[in-house]
Amino acid sequence: MAKEKRRKIYIFDTTLRDGEQSPGASLTPDEKLKIAKQLEKLNVDIIEAGFPVSSPGEMRAVQLISATVTRPVICGLARMVPKDIDACRIALERAKKKRLHVFLATSQIHREYKLHKKKEEILDLVAKNIKSATKDFKDIEFSPEDAARTERDFLVDAVRAAVNAGATVVNIPDTVGYAIPQEFGDLIAHLVKKVPGLGKKVTLSVHCHNDLGLATANSLAAVLAGANQVECTINGIGERAGNASMEEIVMAIDTRRNLVDCYTDIRTEEITKTSRLVSHLTGMVVQPNKAIVGRNAFSHESGIHQDGVLKKRITYEIIDPKKVGLSGSQIILGKLSGRHAFSERVKKLGYKLGEADIDRAFDRFKKIADQKKYVFDEDIEALIQDEITEIPETWKLEYLKTTSESGKPPEAILKLRRNKELLQATSQGDGPVDACYKAIESITKLKAKLTHYAIQSVTGGKDALGEVSVKIQIEGKEVTGRGASTDIIEASVKAYLFALNKICANMWGPKPSPV
Ligand code: KIV
Ligand code: ZN
């Protein structure tokens, strides 16, 4: 196999550490293990499994993952203090490949208000703790917390101190998501220039938070400036507004490889599965319009877009959905959909309709789409079945109103058209449907016995299309009728009229005599 000339970007997944710091997302050790196994299938390079000193459960989770997940490097987080580092040593004991990740804040704000330490003290702590950790760890990552707000010269000093003490990875966090891409890229380029070996012998990593919605953009700017590891989480979960989202970074590098000139080893086909698992176990719902993994990321609603995608997917899609593990693009049928998308779906559902039938069905589809947000396949099947069974509409529903007041029987006002004649009746019944059926009988003078009545919601949701099927008997003959509408009373009336019209059209025996 030809050797890859592009630069490899290491994917450091922190879903189980920073991701779990999302308000409301907490995972049991078993749940963490499940996610870690899936991250291994996704082929991430490093899994930050947790912060072992923080609780016995966290220690257990990191131990469990270390003992079970063998391909990626397993990493544990520690503050720059011996007891945290020791907890990582114990938690990572059984890991085949392990990394210690130590952090200490460097910005003036953190030094003054949080740590109450001078610059020299910070540099001492970095050098002393990293040096001492080299006894137990070959792979040590150092993060100067709040690096993006740290004075540049001091940041260079802190990074140099870490590298000189034995750090193998330097991670530059934008802890509070304050940076903007050009500025962050520039900072990374500055570090590459000032600290020999960064991005080469010493891995240069970035860790961007999303407070300004720029975490992915900042990470990419850093990659372009020389970073060769990106820390990120699945679905972008994490402290406050979250971390850089792994799926966005990986797919941006992949989709724009001509510009970025880098690659990752992520098995992109596992992305959707991983995203769903993380969402399910953390209880953090993915917003529908989230890039790559949102429900709408490969769905097309406008008629113009649907027509384009059906003619050639790449007109409106920059990523093949199969590449992230989906079965294909989704054409969402609704009021903006055109005839092309509708007839394609009809074909996909197995119906072969002539042009005139399609036109009629499309007309009805548009009416339904005006009442419902989405028209599902089941809705379409229901309306096609009505459309392809052509029954002359002897009686046509023109107007329907039902009222029910407490203490009074429900009442229906109904207007039916027969040719040019518009007939009206008002009736009462045991329920609104019964009142409608009595009004129909009063107008049509056809006395039928209802032998079967069933309602079925053919689609889910509040605006579901309901289908009513009825069987009526007239003079010993039994006919069926079916009607679909978002209003169940209207569907009931349509079903009844459908059956009556069959009788009137003499389709099931001789025309009945009026009562
Ligand atoms: O955001 C941050 O600074 C962190 C560090 C621990 C890397 O999560
Ligand atoms: Zn963070």
Short mmCIF file of C-alpha atoms and ligand atoms in Angstrom, two decimals:
data_model
loop_
_atom_site.label_atom_id
_atom_site.label_comp_id
_atom_site.label_asym_id
_atom_site.label_seq_id
_atom_site.Cartn_x
_atom_site.Cartn_y
_atom_site.Cartn_z
CA MET A 1 0.00 0.00 0.00
CA ALA A 2 1.28 3.47 -0.87
CA LYS A 3 2.50 5.40 2.16
CA GLU A 4 0.18 8.25 3.17
CA LYS A 5 1.91 11.55 2.35
CA ARG A 6 -0.61 13.74 4.11
CA ARG A 7 -0.19 14.61 7.79
CA LYS A 8 -1.99 12.37 10.25
CA ILE A 9 -4.22 14.16 12.76
CA TYR A 10 -4.59 12.17 15.97
CA ILE A 11 -8.11 12.07 17.33
CA PHE A 12 -8.20 12.33 21.11
CA ASP A 13 -11.71 11.60 22.29
CA THR A 14 -12.75 13.17 25.57
CA THR A 15 -16.46 12.23 25.50
CA LEU A 16 -15.97 10.19 28.66
CA ARG A 17 -14.17 12.98 30.54
CA ASP A 18 -14.99 16.52 29.32
CA GLY A 19 -18.13 15.21 27.57
CA GLU A 20 -19.36 13.73 30.79
CA GLN A 21 -18.89 17.16 32.38
CA SER A 22 -21.98 18.28 30.41
CA PRO A 23 -24.61 19.36 32.90
CA GLY A 24 -27.00 16.43 33.24
CA ALA A 25 -24.83 13.81 31.54
CA SER A 26 -23.48 11.29 33.97
CA LEU A 27 -22.54 7.76 33.11
CA THR A 28 -22.09 4.58 35.12
CA PRO A 29 -18.82 2.62 34.71
CA ASP A 30 -20.67 0.06 32.54
CA GLU A 31 -22.11 2.76 30.32
CA LYS A 32 -18.68 4.31 29.97
CA LEU A 33 -17.27 0.96 28.96
CA LYS A 34 -19.98 0.54 26.30
CA ILE A 35 -19.07 3.92 24.81
CA ALA A 36 -15.34 3.18 25.03
CA LYS A 37 -15.85 -0.07 23.08
CA GLN A 38 -17.73 1.84 20.39
CA LEU A 39 -14.99 4.50 20.31
CA GLU A 40 -12.53 1.69 19.70
CA LYS A 41 -14.64 0.55 16.72
CA LEU A 42 -14.69 4.15 15.51
CA ASN A 43 -10.90 3.85 15.63
CA VAL A 44 -10.08 6.90 17.73
CA ASP A 45 -6.40 7.17 18.65
CA ILE A 46 -6.77 8.15 22.30
CA ILE A 47 -9.66 7.76 24.74
CA GLU A 48 -9.65 10.07 27.74
CA ALA A 49 -11.53 7.70 30.01
CA GLY A 50 -12.00 9.95 33.04
CA PHE A 51 -10.63 11.84 36.02
CA PRO A 52 -9.77 8.95 38.40
CA VAL A 53 -9.20 10.97 41.56
CA SER A 54 -12.66 12.54 41.39
CA SER A 55 -14.70 9.56 42.71
CA PRO A 56 -14.49 5.80 43.30
CA GLY A 57 -16.92 5.26 40.40
CA GLU A 58 -14.69 7.27 38.09
CA MET A 59 -11.64 5.25 39.24
CA ARG A 60 -13.59 2.02 38.55
CA ALA A 61 -14.67 3.22 35.11
CA VAL A 62 -11.10 4.06 34.05
CA GLN A 63 -9.86 0.72 35.43
CA LEU A 64 -12.59 -1.17 33.57
CA ILE A 65 -11.83 0.56 30.29
CA SER A 66 -8.07 0.07 30.77
CA ALA A 67 -8.55 -3.64 31.28
CA THR A 68 -10.92 -4.12 28.34
CA VAL A 69 -10.20 -1.69 25.52
CA THR A 70 -6.83 -2.47 24.00
CA ARG A 71 -6.31 -0.70 20.67
CA PRO A 72 -6.42 3.01 21.54
CA VAL A 73 -4.27 4.74 24.12
CA ILE A 74 -6.22 5.11 27.37
CA CYS A 75 -5.72 8.41 29.11
CA GLY A 76 -6.51 9.66 32.62
CA LEU A 77 -6.74 13.29 33.74
CA ALA A 78 -4.94 14.73 36.75
CA ARG A 79 -4.39 18.14 38.30
CA MET A 80 -0.73 19.06 38.79
CA VAL A 81 -0.64 17.36 42.21
CA PRO A 82 0.89 14.01 43.27
CA LYS A 83 -2.37 12.50 44.59
CA ASP A 84 -4.15 12.98 41.23
CA ILE A 85 -1.17 11.60 39.33
CA ASP A 86 -1.05 8.63 41.65
CA ALA A 87 -4.77 7.96 41.09
CA CYS A 88 -4.07 7.89 37.33
CA ARG A 89 -1.20 5.45 37.87
CA ILE A 90 -3.54 3.06 39.70
CA ALA A 91 -6.47 3.54 37.28
CA LEU A 92 -4.35 2.96 34.18
CA GLU A 93 -2.31 0.06 35.58
CA ARG A 94 -3.84 -2.54 33.24
CA ALA A 95 -3.96 -0.38 30.12
CA LYS A 96 -1.99 -1.77 27.18
CA LYS A 97 -1.17 1.78 26.06
CA LYS A 98 -1.56 4.56 28.62
CA ARG A 99 -1.19 8.32 28.89
CA LEU A 100 -1.20 10.71 31.82
CA HIS A 101 -2.85 14.08 31.14
CA VAL A 102 -1.86 16.80 33.62
CA PHE A 103 -3.18 20.34 33.57
CA LEU A 104 -2.48 23.62 35.33
CA ALA A 105 -3.94 27.02 34.53
CA THR A 106 -1.58 29.62 33.10
CA SER A 107 -3.68 32.69 32.30
CA GLN A 108 -3.44 35.79 34.44
CA ILE A 109 -7.12 35.54 35.40
CA HIS A 110 -6.69 31.99 36.69
CA ARG A 111 -3.33 32.68 38.32
CA GLU A 112 -4.64 35.66 40.24
CA TYR A 113 -8.18 34.67 41.16
CA LYS A 114 -8.16 30.88 41.23
CA LEU A 115 -4.66 29.68 42.02
CA HIS A 116 -3.16 32.71 43.78
CA LYS A 117 0.20 31.79 42.29
CA LYS A 118 2.94 33.71 40.60
CA LYS A 119 4.29 32.79 37.16
CA GLU A 120 7.47 31.27 38.65
CA GLU A 121 5.46 29.03 40.96
CA ILE A 122 3.42 27.76 38.00
CA LEU A 123 6.59 26.95 36.03
CA ASP A 124 8.04 25.13 39.05
CA LEU A 125 4.94 23.01 39.55
CA VAL A 126 4.88 22.07 35.86
CA ALA A 127 8.54 21.07 35.78
CA LYS A 128 8.53 19.24 39.12
CA ASN A 129 5.35 17.19 38.65
CA ILE A 130 5.99 16.21 35.05
CA LYS A 131 9.54 15.16 35.84
CA SER A 132 8.37 13.05 38.74
CA ALA A 133 5.57 11.48 36.65
CA THR A 134 8.11 10.27 34.06
CA LYS A 135 8.97 7.48 36.54
CA ASP A 136 5.59 5.86 35.92
CA PHE A 137 4.55 7.22 32.53
CA LYS A 138 6.28 7.28 29.16
CA ASP A 139 3.48 9.24 27.56
CA ILE A 140 2.61 12.51 29.36
CA GLU A 141 0.34 15.24 28.07
CA PHE A 142 0.44 18.75 29.52
CA SER A 143 -2.40 21.28 29.22
CA PRO A 144 -1.85 24.91 30.22
CA GLU A 145 -5.48 25.55 31.14
CA ASP A 146 -6.99 28.73 29.66
CA ALA A 147 -4.07 28.88 27.23
CA ALA A 148 -6.02 30.98 24.74
CA ARG A 149 -6.19 33.82 27.32
CA THR A 150 -2.61 33.37 28.55
CA GLU A 151 0.08 35.96 27.74
CA ARG A 152 1.96 34.54 24.75
CA ASP A 153 5.44 34.79 26.24
CA PHE A 154 4.39 33.07 29.43
CA LEU A 155 2.58 30.37 27.48
CA VAL A 156 5.80 29.68 25.57
CA ASP A 157 7.67 29.48 28.91
CA ALA A 158 5.14 27.01 30.34
CA VAL A 159 5.20 24.83 27.22
CA ARG A 160 9.02 24.81 27.20
CA ALA A 161 9.09 23.88 30.89
CA ALA A 162 6.73 20.94 30.23
CA VAL A 163 8.68 19.69 27.20
CA ASN A 164 12.00 19.98 29.02
CA ALA A 165 10.58 18.02 31.96
CA GLY A 166 9.49 15.17 29.68
CA ALA A 167 6.02 15.95 28.27
CA THR A 168 5.37 14.04 25.04
CA VAL A 169 2.20 15.94 24.14
CA VAL A 170 1.41 19.63 24.62
CA ASN A 171 -2.28 20.46 24.49
CA ILE A 172 -3.43 24.06 24.00
CA PRO A 173 -6.90 24.50 25.44
CA ASP A 174 -9.28 27.31 24.63
CA THR A 175 -10.91 26.52 27.95
CA VAL A 176 -13.64 29.15 27.78
CA GLY A 177 -14.23 29.15 24.01
CA TYR A 178 -12.97 32.73 23.70
CA ALA A 179 -10.73 32.50 20.65
CA ILE A 180 -11.64 33.17 17.05
CA PRO A 181 -10.14 31.06 14.25
CA GLN A 182 -7.53 33.42 12.83
CA GLU A 183 -6.29 34.34 16.31
CA PHE A 184 -6.14 30.71 17.48
CA GLY A 185 -4.38 29.53 14.31
CA ASP A 186 -1.89 32.35 14.80
CA LEU A 187 -1.24 31.27 18.40
CA ILE A 188 -0.52 27.70 17.27
CA ALA A 189 1.83 28.94 14.53
CA HIS A 190 3.61 31.08 17.14
CA LEU A 191 4.15 28.08 19.44
CA VAL A 192 5.42 25.94 16.55
CA LYS A 193 7.95 28.66 15.77
CA LYS A 194 9.07 29.18 19.36
CA VAL A 195 9.26 25.62 20.69
CA PRO A 196 11.37 23.26 18.55
CA GLY A 197 9.81 19.85 17.88
CA LEU A 198 6.19 20.88 18.54
CA GLY A 199 3.82 19.15 16.11
CA LYS A 200 6.59 16.65 15.27
CA LYS A 201 8.58 14.93 18.03
CA VAL A 202 6.24 16.42 20.62
CA THR A 203 2.59 16.10 19.64
CA LEU A 204 0.85 19.46 19.45
CA SER A 205 -2.77 19.16 20.47
CA VAL A 206 -5.72 21.57 20.70
CA HIS A 207 -8.80 21.43 22.89
CA CYS A 208 -11.47 23.98 21.95
CA HIS A 209 -14.68 24.80 23.76
CA ASN A 210 -17.74 26.03 21.94
CA ASP A 211 -18.90 29.10 23.88
CA LEU A 212 -18.95 31.21 20.70
CA GLY A 213 -19.90 28.28 18.45
CA LEU A 214 -16.35 28.30 17.04
CA ALA A 215 -14.85 25.12 18.51
CA THR A 216 -14.69 23.24 15.21
CA ALA A 217 -13.49 26.29 13.27
CA ASN A 218 -10.78 27.01 15.86
CA SER A 219 -9.63 23.37 15.86
CA LEU A 220 -9.36 23.40 12.07
CA ALA A 221 -7.46 26.68 12.10
CA ALA A 222 -5.06 25.04 14.57
CA VAL A 223 -4.62 21.98 12.34
CA LEU A 224 -3.82 24.24 9.41
CA ALA A 225 -1.25 26.02 11.57
CA GLY A 226 0.57 22.82 12.59
CA ALA A 227 -1.39 21.04 15.36
CA ASN A 228 -1.44 17.28 14.89
CA GLN A 229 -3.88 16.18 17.59
CA VAL A 230 -7.45 17.39 18.13
CA GLU A 231 -9.36 16.83 21.35
CA CYS A 232 -13.06 16.50 20.77
CA THR A 233 -16.25 14.78 21.85
CA ILE A 234 -19.02 12.89 20.12
CA ASN A 235 -21.99 15.19 19.40
CA GLY A 236 -19.84 18.05 20.74
CA ILE A 237 -21.00 17.45 24.31
CA GLY A 238 -18.99 18.92 27.17
CA GLU A 239 -18.72 21.59 29.80
CA ARG A 240 -21.17 24.53 29.17
CA ALA A 241 -21.66 24.92 25.38
CA GLY A 242 -19.57 21.81 24.85
CA ASN A 243 -16.34 20.81 23.11
CA ALA A 244 -15.36 20.64 19.48
CA SER A 245 -17.47 17.96 17.88
CA MET A 246 -15.52 14.97 16.61
CA GLU A 247 -17.82 14.21 13.70
CA GLU A 248 -17.54 17.78 12.43
CA ILE A 249 -13.75 17.84 12.61
CA VAL A 250 -13.29 14.43 11.06
CA MET A 251 -15.72 15.10 8.22
CA ALA A 252 -14.33 18.57 7.59
CA ILE A 253 -10.82 17.13 7.26
CA ASP A 254 -12.13 14.37 5.03
CA THR A 255 -14.44 16.49 2.87
CA ARG A 256 -11.95 19.32 2.37
CA ARG A 257 -8.82 17.18 2.17
CA ASN A 258 -7.65 19.03 -0.92
CA LEU A 259 -7.23 22.14 1.25
CA VAL A 260 -6.41 20.66 4.64
CA ASP A 261 -3.96 18.06 3.32
CA CYS A 262 -4.36 15.88 6.44
CA TYR A 263 -6.19 12.70 7.34
CA THR A 264 -7.54 10.90 10.39
CA ASP A 265 -7.86 7.17 10.96
CA ILE A 266 -11.52 7.43 11.99
CA ARG A 267 -13.86 4.80 10.47
CA THR A 268 -16.44 7.33 9.44
CA GLU A 269 -19.12 4.65 8.82
CA GLU A 270 -19.30 4.23 12.61
CA ILE A 271 -20.08 7.91 13.27
CA THR A 272 -23.88 7.77 13.30
CA LYS A 273 -23.97 4.66 15.46
CA THR A 274 -21.57 6.23 17.97
CA SER A 275 -23.52 9.47 18.06
CA ARG A 276 -26.76 7.63 18.79
CA LEU A 277 -25.18 5.51 21.51
CA VAL A 278 -23.72 8.57 23.26
CA SER A 279 -27.01 10.45 22.98
CA HIS A 280 -28.94 7.46 24.32
CA LEU A 281 -26.65 6.79 27.29
CA THR A 282 -26.06 10.42 28.31
CA GLY A 283 -29.67 11.44 27.67
CA MET A 284 -28.36 14.43 25.69
CA VAL A 285 -30.58 14.85 22.67
CA VAL A 286 -28.86 15.84 19.44
CA GLN A 287 -30.39 18.98 17.94
CA PRO A 288 -32.07 18.13 14.61
CA ASN A 289 -29.97 20.58 12.61
CA LYS A 290 -26.64 19.46 14.14
CA ALA A 291 -24.00 19.03 11.43
CA ILE A 292 -23.31 15.41 10.39
CA VAL A 293 -25.36 13.65 13.09
CA GLY A 294 -28.54 15.74 13.42
CA ARG A 295 -31.78 14.16 12.21
CA ASN A 296 -32.01 16.78 9.45
CA ALA A 297 -28.36 16.73 8.36
CA PHE A 298 -29.15 14.72 5.21
CA SER A 299 -32.86 15.57 4.84
CA HIS A 300 -34.23 17.75 2.10
CA GLU A 301 -37.50 19.62 2.43
CA SER A 302 -37.71 22.22 -0.33
CA GLY A 303 -39.08 21.06 -3.69
CA ILE A 304 -36.18 22.64 -5.57
CA HIS A 305 -33.60 20.86 -3.38
CA GLN A 306 -35.49 17.56 -3.58
CA ASP A 307 -35.60 17.77 -7.36
CA GLY A 308 -31.86 18.53 -7.43
CA VAL A 309 -30.90 15.68 -5.09
CA LEU A 310 -33.04 13.22 -7.04
CA LYS A 311 -31.31 14.25 -10.26
CA LYS A 312 -27.80 14.25 -8.73
CA ARG A 313 -27.13 13.92 -5.01
CA ILE A 314 -24.13 16.26 -5.01
CA THR A 315 -26.27 19.24 -6.06
CA TYR A 316 -27.22 19.76 -2.43
CA GLU A 317 -25.12 17.28 -0.44
CA ILE A 318 -21.40 17.62 0.24
CA ILE A 319 -21.09 14.29 2.09
CA ASP A 320 -22.45 10.95 1.01
CA PRO A 321 -24.69 9.91 3.94
CA LYS A 322 -23.43 6.33 3.52
CA LYS A 323 -20.01 7.59 4.52
CA VAL A 324 -21.25 8.34 8.04
CA GLY A 325 -23.23 5.13 8.32
CA LEU A 326 -26.66 6.23 7.11
CA SER A 327 -28.59 4.37 4.44
CA GLY A 328 -28.99 7.41 2.20
CA SER A 329 -30.36 10.92 1.82
CA GLN A 330 -33.81 11.60 3.10
CA ILE A 331 -36.45 13.35 1.09
CA ILE A 332 -38.94 14.75 3.55
CA LEU A 333 -42.29 15.06 1.88
CA GLY A 334 -44.24 18.11 2.99
CA LYS A 335 -45.92 21.14 1.56
CA LEU A 336 -42.76 22.36 -0.17
CA SER A 337 -42.22 19.10 -2.06
CA GLY A 338 -42.70 18.97 -5.78
CA ARG A 339 -44.31 16.43 -8.12
CA HIS A 340 -40.91 14.87 -8.93
CA ALA A 341 -40.17 13.92 -5.31
CA PHE A 342 -43.74 12.74 -4.81
CA SER A 343 -43.80 10.48 -7.87
CA GLU A 344 -40.37 9.05 -6.99
CA ARG A 345 -41.67 8.12 -3.53
CA VAL A 346 -44.79 6.55 -5.04
CA LYS A 347 -42.52 4.41 -7.24
CA LYS A 348 -40.34 3.50 -4.25
CA LEU A 349 -43.42 2.37 -2.39
CA GLY A 350 -44.11 -0.09 -5.21
CA TYR A 351 -46.99 1.64 -7.01
CA LYS A 352 -47.08 2.04 -10.77
CA LEU A 353 -49.43 4.92 -11.48
CA GLY A 354 -50.16 6.59 -14.80
CA GLU A 355 -49.54 10.30 -15.22
CA ALA A 356 -53.19 11.21 -14.63
CA ASP A 357 -53.34 9.15 -11.43
CA ILE A 358 -50.13 10.75 -10.20
CA ASP A 359 -51.59 14.18 -10.90
CA ARG A 360 -54.70 13.39 -8.90
CA ALA A 361 -52.77 11.78 -6.06
CA PHE A 362 -50.34 14.72 -6.02
CA ASP A 363 -53.28 17.12 -5.74
CA ARG A 364 -54.54 15.27 -2.69
CA PHE A 365 -51.05 15.00 -1.28
CA LYS A 366 -50.71 18.80 -1.43
CA LYS A 367 -53.99 19.22 0.46
CA ILE A 368 -52.83 16.82 3.16
CA ALA A 369 -49.42 18.52 3.29
CA ASP A 370 -51.13 21.83 3.98
CA GLN A 371 -52.73 20.32 7.06
CA LYS A 372 -49.79 18.23 8.26
CA LYS A 373 -46.17 19.16 8.78
CA TYR A 374 -44.79 15.95 7.29
CA VAL A 375 -46.46 13.47 5.00
CA PHE A 376 -45.18 10.01 5.78
CA ASP A 377 -45.07 6.96 3.53
CA GLU A 378 -48.12 5.52 5.25
CA ASP A 379 -50.08 8.69 4.48
CA ILE A 380 -49.13 8.37 0.85
CA GLU A 381 -50.15 4.74 0.71
CA ALA A 382 -53.51 5.59 2.23
CA LEU A 383 -54.17 8.32 -0.29
CA ILE A 384 -52.99 6.25 -3.27
CA GLN A 385 -55.25 3.42 -2.31
CA ASP A 386 -58.14 5.87 -2.34
CA GLU A 387 -57.03 7.38 -5.60
CA ILE A 388 -56.44 4.23 -7.59
CA THR A 389 -59.76 2.70 -6.61
CA GLU A 390 -61.85 4.98 -8.74
CA ILE A 391 -65.40 5.27 -7.50
CA PRO A 392 -67.62 7.97 -9.01
CA GLU A 393 -68.40 10.48 -6.30
CA THR A 394 -72.19 10.43 -6.38
CA TRP A 395 -72.23 12.01 -2.94
CA LYS A 396 -69.48 14.48 -2.19
CA LEU A 397 -68.78 16.04 1.19
CA GLU A 398 -68.90 19.84 0.97
CA TYR A 399 -69.28 20.97 4.56
CA LEU A 400 -69.11 19.40 7.98
CA LYS A 401 -69.45 20.80 11.45
CA THR A 402 -70.01 18.97 14.70
CA THR A 403 -70.74 20.46 18.08
CA SER A 404 -70.92 18.82 21.46
CA GLU A 405 -71.99 20.70 24.53
CA SER A 406 -72.10 19.03 27.90
CA GLY A 407 -75.56 17.80 28.78
CA LYS A 408 -76.73 17.87 25.13
CA PRO A 409 -76.40 15.15 22.47
CA PRO A 410 -73.70 15.86 19.85
CA GLU A 411 -74.98 17.53 16.71
CA ALA A 412 -73.73 17.44 13.11
CA ILE A 413 -74.42 19.88 10.31
CA LEU A 414 -73.57 18.32 6.97
CA LYS A 415 -73.75 19.49 3.36
CA LEU A 416 -73.41 16.95 0.55
CA ARG A 417 -73.32 17.64 -3.16
CA ARG A 418 -74.92 15.43 -5.77
CA ASN A 419 -74.23 16.85 -9.23
CA LYS A 420 -75.36 20.47 -9.00
CA GLU A 421 -77.56 19.92 -5.99
CA LEU A 422 -76.30 20.91 -2.52
CA LEU A 423 -78.25 19.23 0.26
CA GLN A 424 -78.00 19.93 3.96
CA ALA A 425 -79.09 18.18 7.14
CA THR A 426 -78.65 18.66 10.85
CA SER A 427 -78.82 15.59 13.06
CA GLN A 428 -78.10 14.49 16.56
CA GLY A 429 -76.59 11.18 17.62
CA ASP A 430 -74.97 9.19 20.40
CA GLY A 431 -71.62 10.66 19.41
CA PRO A 432 -70.33 13.05 16.72
CA VAL A 433 -69.76 10.23 14.21
CA ASP A 434 -73.22 8.80 14.82
CA ALA A 435 -74.70 12.31 14.35
CA CYS A 436 -72.88 12.61 11.01
CA TYR A 437 -74.06 9.22 9.81
CA LYS A 438 -77.64 10.12 10.70
CA ALA A 439 -77.28 13.39 8.74
CA ILE A 440 -75.96 11.39 5.74
CA GLU A 441 -78.93 9.05 5.95
CA SER A 442 -81.27 12.01 6.13
CA ILE A 443 -79.79 13.58 2.99
CA THR A 444 -79.22 10.48 0.86
CA LYS A 445 -82.35 8.65 2.00
CA LEU A 446 -80.20 5.50 1.98
CA LYS A 447 -80.68 3.47 5.11
CA ALA A 448 -77.57 1.49 5.83
CA LYS A 449 -76.53 -0.60 8.78
CA LEU A 450 -73.04 0.04 10.08
CA THR A 451 -71.51 -3.40 10.76
CA HIS A 452 -67.89 -2.46 11.27
CA TYR A 453 -66.06 0.71 12.22
CA ALA A 454 -62.33 1.00 12.92
CA ILE A 455 -59.96 3.93 13.33
CA GLN A 456 -56.28 3.61 12.71
CA SER A 457 -53.68 6.28 13.08
CA VAL A 458 -51.63 5.76 9.94
CA THR A 459 -48.85 8.05 11.07
CA GLY A 460 -47.50 9.15 14.42
CA GLY A 461 -47.58 12.55 16.09
CA LYS A 462 -50.28 15.02 17.02
CA ASP A 463 -51.08 15.79 13.39
CA ALA A 464 -51.30 12.12 12.38
CA LEU A 465 -53.42 11.14 9.44
CA GLY A 466 -56.24 8.94 10.69
CA GLU A 467 -57.77 6.27 8.53
CA VAL A 468 -61.28 5.03 9.17
CA SER A 469 -62.60 1.87 7.63
CA VAL A 470 -66.25 0.95 7.73
CA LYS A 471 -68.51 -1.82 6.53
CA ILE A 472 -72.12 -1.02 5.83
CA GLN A 473 -75.02 -3.26 4.84
CA ILE A 474 -77.77 -2.20 2.54
CA GLU A 475 -80.44 -4.66 1.43
CA GLY A 476 -78.35 -7.64 2.40
CA LYS A 477 -75.24 -6.37 0.60
CA GLU A 478 -72.16 -5.46 2.49
CA VAL A 479 -69.64 -2.93 1.22
CA THR A 480 -66.52 -1.47 2.70
CA GLY A 481 -65.34 2.11 2.68
CA ARG A 482 -62.21 3.89 3.72
CA GLY A 483 -61.42 7.51 4.39
CA ALA A 484 -58.31 9.33 5.51
CA SER A 485 -57.99 12.76 7.07
CA THR A 486 -56.19 14.54 9.87
CA ASP A 487 -59.69 15.03 11.36
CA ILE A 488 -61.07 11.72 12.51
CA ILE A 489 -64.75 12.79 12.15
CA GLU A 490 -64.09 13.86 8.56
CA ALA A 491 -62.29 10.54 7.92
CA SER A 492 -65.37 8.73 9.30
CA VAL A 493 -67.72 10.65 7.00
CA LYS A 494 -65.46 10.05 4.00
CA ALA A 495 -65.30 6.33 4.72
CA TYR A 496 -69.09 6.11 4.98
CA LEU A 497 -69.65 8.10 1.76
CA PHE A 498 -67.03 5.99 -0.01
CA ALA A 499 -69.03 2.87 0.81
CA LEU A 500 -72.34 4.51 -0.15
CA ASN A 501 -70.87 5.70 -3.45
CA LYS A 502 -69.85 2.13 -4.26
CA ILE A 503 -73.45 1.11 -3.80
CA CYS A 504 -74.67 4.05 -5.88
CA ALA A 505 -72.24 3.20 -8.65
CA ASN A 506 -73.79 -0.24 -8.74
CA MET A 507 -70.45 -1.74 -8.13
CA TRP A 508 -71.73 -4.22 -5.63
CA GLY A 509 -75.07 -5.36 -6.90
CA PRO A 510 -78.15 -3.46 -8.07
CA LYS A 511 -78.77 0.11 -7.00
CA PRO A 512 -80.58 0.08 -3.69
CA SER A 513 -83.99 1.59 -3.45
CA PRO A 514 -84.17 4.67 -1.23
CA VAL A 515 -85.96 4.25 2.10
O1 KIV B 1 -10.98 22.91 28.86
C1 KIV B 1 -9.92 22.62 29.44
O2 KIV B 1 -9.02 23.45 29.65
C2 KIV B 1 -9.76 21.24 29.88
C3 KIV B 1 -8.39 20.86 30.32
C4 KIV B 1 -8.43 19.91 31.43
C5 KIV B 1 -7.66 20.31 29.14
O3 KIV B 1 -10.67 20.47 29.80
ZN ZN B 2 -12.21 21.21 28.39
#
